[in-house]
mmCIF file of C-alpha atoms in Angstrom:
data_model
loop_
_atom_site.group_PDB
_atom_site.id
_atom_site.type_symbol
_atom_site.label_atom_id
_atom_site.label_comp_id
_atom_site.label_asym_id
_atom_site.label_seq_id
_atom_site.Cartn_x
_atom_site.Cartn_y
_atom_site.Cartn_z
ATOM 1 C CA MET A 182 111.471 128.813 69.775
ATOM 2 C CA THR A 183 111.645 128.357 66.017
ATOM 3 C CA SER A 184 109.136 127.485 63.364
ATOM 4 C CA SER A 185 109.230 123.845 62.323
ATOM 5 C CA PRO A 186 107.373 122.233 59.423
ATOM 6 C CA ALA A 187 107.176 119.055 61.523
ATOM 7 C CA THR A 188 104.475 120.672 63.654
ATOM 8 C CA SER A 189 102.363 121.561 60.630
ATOM 9 C CA ILE A 190 102.889 118.149 59.064
ATOM 10 C CA LEU A 191 101.703 116.371 62.224
ATOM 11 C CA LEU A 192 98.707 118.696 62.525
ATOM 12 C CA ILE A 193 97.685 117.717 58.999
ATOM 13 C CA VAL A 194 98.691 114.028 59.020
ATOM 14 C CA LEU A 195 97.238 113.090 62.427
ATOM 15 C CA PRO A 196 93.551 113.781 61.656
ATOM 16 C CA ILE A 197 93.913 112.127 58.241
ATOM 17 C CA ALA A 198 95.448 108.984 59.775
ATOM 18 C CA PHE A 199 92.914 108.905 62.619
ATOM 19 C CA ASN A 200 89.876 109.269 60.369
ATOM 20 C CA ALA A 201 91.232 106.825 57.782
ATOM 21 C CA ALA A 202 91.728 104.143 60.443
ATOM 22 C CA PHE A 203 88.334 104.875 61.982
ATOM 23 C CA ALA A 204 86.625 104.651 58.585
ATOM 24 C CA ALA A 205 88.371 101.344 57.852
ATOM 25 C CA LEU A 206 87.195 99.923 61.182
ATOM 26 C CA ALA A 207 83.666 101.117 60.507
ATOM 27 C CA LYS A 208 83.687 99.372 57.123
ATOM 28 C CA THR A 209 85.357 96.086 58.103
ATOM 29 C CA PHE A 210 84.184 95.712 61.709
ATOM 30 C CA ASP A 211 81.055 97.887 61.911
ATOM 31 C CA TYR A 212 82.754 99.906 64.651
ATOM 32 C CA PRO A 213 81.523 101.475 66.923
ATOM 33 C CA GLU A 214 77.961 100.185 66.408
ATOM 34 C CA ILE A 215 79.104 96.582 66.891
ATOM 35 C CA LEU A 216 79.868 97.303 70.559
ATOM 36 C CA ARG A 217 76.119 97.353 71.227
ATOM 37 C CA ARG A 218 75.833 93.679 70.223
ATOM 38 C CA PRO A 219 76.347 90.568 72.415
ATOM 39 C CA THR A 220 79.926 89.665 73.305
ATOM 40 C CA ARG A 221 79.911 86.378 71.385
ATOM 41 C CA GLU A 222 78.780 88.157 68.216
ATOM 42 C CA ILE A 223 81.513 90.790 68.621
ATOM 43 C CA LEU A 224 84.187 88.148 69.129
ATOM 44 C CA ALA A 225 82.963 86.093 66.180
ATOM 45 C CA ARG A 226 83.125 89.178 63.952
ATOM 46 C CA PHE A 227 86.597 89.910 65.305
ATOM 47 C CA ARG A 228 87.793 86.380 64.447
ATOM 48 C CA ALA A 229 86.393 86.741 60.956
ATOM 49 C CA GLY A 230 88.530 89.849 60.466
ATOM 50 C CA GLY A 231 91.725 87.830 60.926
ATOM 51 C CA SER A 232 95.185 89.307 61.352
ATOM 52 C CA GLY A 233 94.298 92.221 59.081
ATOM 53 C CA LEU A 234 91.761 93.490 61.608
ATOM 54 C CA VAL A 235 94.246 93.067 64.458
ATOM 55 C CA LEU A 236 96.820 95.136 62.547
ATOM 56 C CA LEU A 237 94.189 97.749 61.781
ATOM 57 C CA TRP A 238 93.436 98.124 65.480
ATOM 58 C CA TRP A 239 97.170 98.387 66.175
ATOM 59 C CA GLY A 240 97.468 101.124 63.558
ATOM 60 C CA PHE A 241 94.509 102.965 65.070
ATOM 61 C CA ALA A 242 96.233 102.876 68.459
ATOM 62 C CA MET A 243 99.407 104.286 66.884
ATOM 63 C CA THR A 244 97.494 107.380 65.757
ATOM 64 C CA ALA A 245 97.045 108.156 69.448
ATOM 65 C CA VAL A 246 100.820 107.930 69.916
ATOM 66 C CA LEU A 247 101.318 110.631 67.257
ATOM 67 C CA PHE A 248 99.353 113.031 69.417
ATOM 68 C CA ALA A 249 102.134 113.152 72.048
ATOM 69 C CA PRO A 250 104.889 114.646 69.835
ATOM 70 C CA LEU A 251 102.296 116.940 68.247
ATOM 71 C CA ALA A 252 101.396 118.434 71.627
ATOM 72 C CA VAL A 253 105.048 119.024 72.471
ATOM 73 C CA LEU A 254 106.040 120.424 69.063
ATOM 74 C CA LEU A 255 103.095 122.824 69.004
ATOM 75 C CA ALA A 256 104.149 124.223 72.382
ATOM 76 C CA PHE A 257 107.636 124.921 70.977
ATOM 77 C CA ARG A 258 106.129 126.484 67.850
ATOM 78 C CA LEU A 259 104.057 129.210 69.528
ATOM 79 C CA ASP A 260 106.353 132.138 70.285
ATOM 80 C CA GLY A 261 104.793 134.836 72.434
ATOM 81 C CA ALA A 262 102.298 132.636 74.274
ATOM 82 C CA ASP A 263 102.268 132.384 78.064
ATOM 83 C CA PRO A 264 104.916 129.760 79.047
ATOM 84 C CA THR A 265 102.583 128.343 81.705
ATOM 85 C CA VAL A 266 99.859 127.770 79.124
ATOM 86 C CA LEU A 267 102.375 126.117 76.793
ATOM 87 C CA VAL A 268 103.724 123.770 79.470
ATOM 88 C CA LEU A 269 100.229 122.845 80.621
ATOM 89 C CA GLY A 270 99.141 122.278 77.039
ATOM 90 C CA ALA A 271 102.083 120.015 76.247
ATOM 91 C CA THR A 272 101.587 118.024 79.458
ATOM 92 C CA VAL A 273 97.852 117.589 78.992
ATOM 93 C CA GLY A 274 98.379 116.644 75.339
ATOM 94 C CA VAL A 275 100.856 113.905 76.216
ATOM 95 C CA LEU A 276 98.458 112.564 78.866
ATOM 96 C CA ALA A 277 95.619 112.603 76.308
ATOM 97 C CA ALA A 278 97.759 110.548 73.929
ATOM 98 C CA LEU A 279 98.630 108.099 76.715
ATOM 99 C CA VAL A 280 95.068 107.381 77.875
ATOM 100 C CA GLN A 281 93.767 107.008 74.317
ATOM 101 C CA PHE A 282 96.624 104.625 73.520
ATOM 102 C CA LEU A 283 95.927 102.555 76.648
ATOM 103 C CA GLY A 284 92.236 102.420 75.825
ATOM 104 C CA LEU A 285 92.812 101.139 72.289
ATOM 105 C CA MET A 286 95.586 98.626 72.932
ATOM 106 C CA ARG A 287 93.178 96.062 74.352
ATOM 107 C CA TRP A 288 92.002 95.368 70.800
ATOM 108 C CA PRO A 289 95.257 94.104 69.213
ATOM 109 C CA PHE A 290 96.407 92.182 72.322
ATOM 110 C CA LEU A 291 93.594 91.193 74.724
ATOM 111 C CA VAL A 292 90.651 90.739 72.359
ATOM 112 C CA PRO A 293 92.405 88.264 70.007
ATOM 113 C CA TYR A 294 92.986 85.929 72.968
ATOM 114 C CA LEU A 295 89.375 86.238 74.142
ATOM 115 C CA ALA A 296 88.117 85.617 70.594
ATOM 116 C CA ARG A 297 90.204 82.411 70.310
ATOM 117 C CA ALA A 298 89.188 81.196 73.756
ATOM 118 C CA ASP A 299 85.510 81.763 72.975
ATOM 119 C CA ALA A 300 85.779 79.660 69.815
ATOM 120 C CA GLU A 301 87.427 76.620 71.438
ATOM 121 C CA PRO A 302 85.197 73.560 70.869
ATOM 122 C CA ASP A 303 85.590 72.370 74.451
ATOM 123 C CA ALA A 304 84.794 75.743 76.011
ATOM 124 C CA THR A 305 82.135 75.355 78.696
ATOM 125 C CA ASP A 306 79.245 77.725 79.335
ATOM 126 C CA ALA A 307 80.995 78.854 82.510
ATOM 127 C CA ARG A 308 84.162 79.687 80.543
ATOM 128 C CA ARG A 309 82.193 81.657 77.961
ATOM 129 C CA GLU A 310 80.425 83.542 80.734
ATOM 130 C CA ALA A 311 83.827 84.423 82.186
ATOM 131 C CA ILE A 312 84.989 85.613 78.752
ATOM 132 C CA ASP A 313 81.894 87.794 78.500
ATOM 133 C CA VAL A 314 82.568 89.364 81.911
ATOM 134 C CA ILE A 315 86.241 89.997 81.065
ATOM 135 C CA PHE A 316 85.462 91.519 77.675
ATOM 136 C CA GLN A 317 82.711 93.786 78.981
ATOM 137 C CA SER A 318 84.757 94.814 82.029
ATOM 138 C CA PHE A 319 87.748 95.838 79.938
ATOM 139 C CA ASN A 320 85.429 97.550 77.467
ATOM 140 C CA ARG A 321 83.945 99.673 80.238
ATOM 141 C CA TYR A 322 87.210 100.357 82.038
ATOM 142 C CA LEU A 323 89.781 100.792 79.257
ATOM 143 C CA GLY A 324 87.308 101.712 76.537
ATOM 144 C CA VAL A 325 84.707 103.937 78.200
ATOM 145 C CA ALA A 326 86.512 105.213 81.310
ATOM 146 C CA VAL A 327 90.138 105.527 80.163
ATOM 147 C CA GLY A 328 89.946 105.855 76.385
ATOM 148 C CA GLU A 329 86.724 107.812 75.982
ATOM 149 C CA HIS A 330 86.099 109.708 79.224
ATOM 150 C CA LEU A 331 89.695 110.649 80.042
ATOM 151 C CA GLY A 332 90.618 110.761 76.353
ATOM 152 C CA PHE A 333 87.846 113.223 75.449
ATOM 153 C CA LEU A 334 88.363 115.221 78.651
ATOM 154 C CA LEU A 335 92.111 115.657 78.187
ATOM 155 C CA THR A 336 91.871 116.194 74.423
ATOM 156 C CA GLY A 337 89.261 118.871 75.040
ATOM 157 C CA ALA A 338 91.439 120.514 77.695
ATOM 158 C CA TRP A 339 94.449 120.422 75.331
ATOM 159 C CA SER A 340 92.377 122.016 72.560
ATOM 160 C CA ILE A 341 91.284 124.820 74.879
ATOM 161 C CA LEU A 342 94.841 125.480 76.066
ATOM 162 C CA SER A 343 96.164 125.299 72.504
ATOM 163 C CA GLY A 344 93.473 127.693 71.322
ATOM 164 C CA ILE A 345 94.472 130.161 74.026
ATOM 165 C CA ALA A 346 98.169 129.802 73.132
ATOM 166 C CA LEU A 347 97.425 130.270 69.424
ATOM 167 C CA MET A 348 95.602 133.512 70.174
ATOM 168 C CA GLN A 349 98.342 134.742 72.499
ATOM 169 C CA SER A 350 101.117 133.972 70.032
ATOM 170 C CA GLY A 351 99.545 135.753 67.088
ATOM 171 C CA ALA A 352 100.760 132.921 64.843
ATOM 172 C CA VAL A 353 97.282 132.470 63.358
ATOM 173 C CA HIS A 354 94.112 134.496 62.991
ATOM 174 C CA PRO A 355 92.279 134.760 66.347
ATOM 175 C CA ILE A 356 89.320 132.871 64.860
ATOM 176 C CA VAL A 357 91.483 129.727 64.574
ATOM 177 C CA GLY A 358 92.393 129.906 68.252
ATOM 178 C CA ALA A 359 88.808 130.664 69.260
ATOM 179 C CA ALA A 360 87.610 127.648 67.273
ATOM 180 C CA GLY A 361 89.969 125.420 69.257
ATOM 181 C CA ILE A 362 88.570 126.768 72.519
ATOM 182 C CA VAL A 363 84.957 126.165 71.477
ATOM 183 C CA ILE A 364 85.604 122.699 70.041
ATOM 184 C CA GLY A 365 87.645 121.754 73.107
ATOM 185 C CA ALA A 366 84.834 122.845 75.420
ATOM 186 C CA VAL A 367 82.340 120.670 73.536
ATOM 187 C CA LEU A 368 84.745 117.706 73.762
ATOM 188 C CA VAL A 369 84.859 118.189 77.526
ATOM 189 C CA VAL A 370 81.058 118.037 77.582
ATOM 190 C CA CYS A 371 81.131 114.880 75.428
ATOM 191 C CA SER A 372 83.508 113.224 77.911
ATOM 192 C CA PHE A 373 80.635 112.967 80.422
ATOM 193 C CA GLU A 374 78.494 110.717 78.207
ATOM 194 C CA PHE A 375 78.663 107.799 80.658
ATOM 195 C CA VAL A 376 79.225 109.614 83.958
ATOM 196 C CA GLY A 377 76.897 109.662 86.972
ATOM 197 C CA PRO A 378 73.210 109.235 86.087
ATOM 198 C CA PHE A 379 74.194 108.443 82.485
ATOM 199 C CA GLU A 380 76.516 105.551 83.447
ATOM 200 C CA ARG A 381 74.208 102.810 82.202
ATOM 201 C CA ASN A 382 72.561 104.121 79.040
ATOM 202 C CA GLY A 383 74.660 107.154 78.188
ATOM 203 C CA TRP A 384 73.810 110.827 77.730
ATOM 204 C CA LYS A 385 71.992 111.192 74.401
ATOM 205 C CA LEU A 386 73.118 114.783 73.869
ATOM 206 C CA ALA A 387 76.787 113.837 74.269
ATOM 207 C CA ALA A 388 76.338 110.805 72.007
ATOM 208 C CA MET A 389 74.843 113.040 69.323
ATOM 209 C CA LEU A 390 77.553 115.712 69.639
ATOM 210 C CA THR A 391 80.613 113.446 69.735
ATOM 211 C CA PRO A 392 80.943 112.394 66.056
ATOM 212 C CA PHE A 393 80.318 115.927 64.760
ATOM 213 C CA THR A 394 82.719 117.384 67.317
ATOM 214 C CA TYR A 395 85.497 114.992 66.310
ATOM 215 C CA ILE A 396 84.998 115.917 62.664
ATOM 216 C CA ALA A 397 85.215 119.601 63.617
ATOM 217 C CA TRP A 398 88.296 118.875 65.759
ATOM 218 C CA SER A 399 89.983 117.057 62.864
ATOM 219 C CA LEU A 400 89.284 119.948 60.502
ATOM 220 C CA TRP A 401 90.569 122.426 63.086
ATOM 221 C CA LEU A 402 93.851 120.530 63.418
ATOM 222 C CA ALA A 403 94.340 120.396 59.655
ATOM 223 C CA VAL A 404 93.471 124.062 59.135
ATOM 224 C CA THR A 405 95.818 125.068 61.948
ATOM 225 C CA GLY A 406 98.584 123.017 60.353
ATOM 226 C CA VAL A 407 98.079 124.607 56.949
ATOM 227 C CA VAL A 408 98.002 128.137 58.402
ATOM 228 C CA LEU A 409 101.167 127.561 60.440
ATOM 229 C CA LEU A 410 102.903 126.051 57.411
ATOM 230 C CA PHE A 411 102.413 129.174 55.342
#
């Protein structure tokens, strides 16, 4: 295994790209708060965003794709770590990228169609009710179950495994690896926001922790990238 600046660059660029896209969606689409509003209001806001909003959602989904090569490159970067931990980390990281990508891709491809269909002047009440059911079903399945639950769970597991590998390799100060383990564990906890008894209204503790944990996770990635670069 050899040191590669590509690993450090991805560790730094990925959180910047992710947070930039998220901030743009929050500003232009009031995401994620808008998801608490009625379906027709969400779709009307989506239509108002035009093609620019569709492309923004596509770009946000592409940030998830970047996570796959990052997970693989980091595994190749960490000399001295347990090979089993490295293989597991790379595999879990690629799976985390996949489920987050699948969860987000409904926005640039499915939602535009539903938004157009909802706005058709001859759309009946029955058709709009069907659109509501489809939108909410995909939101709960691809958004909550696949993108958020599996996404948070696998990202947390990858962070834990990466933190262990970082400590084993000696490539960074042990505190950096330990931070990844702690942040990853909190992400795993956050992944259960809508599981079991919390399925309907969500777990308030997880909802409160999630945004702060993702900020901490983003900073951890960037710091790790800078340390590995130098």
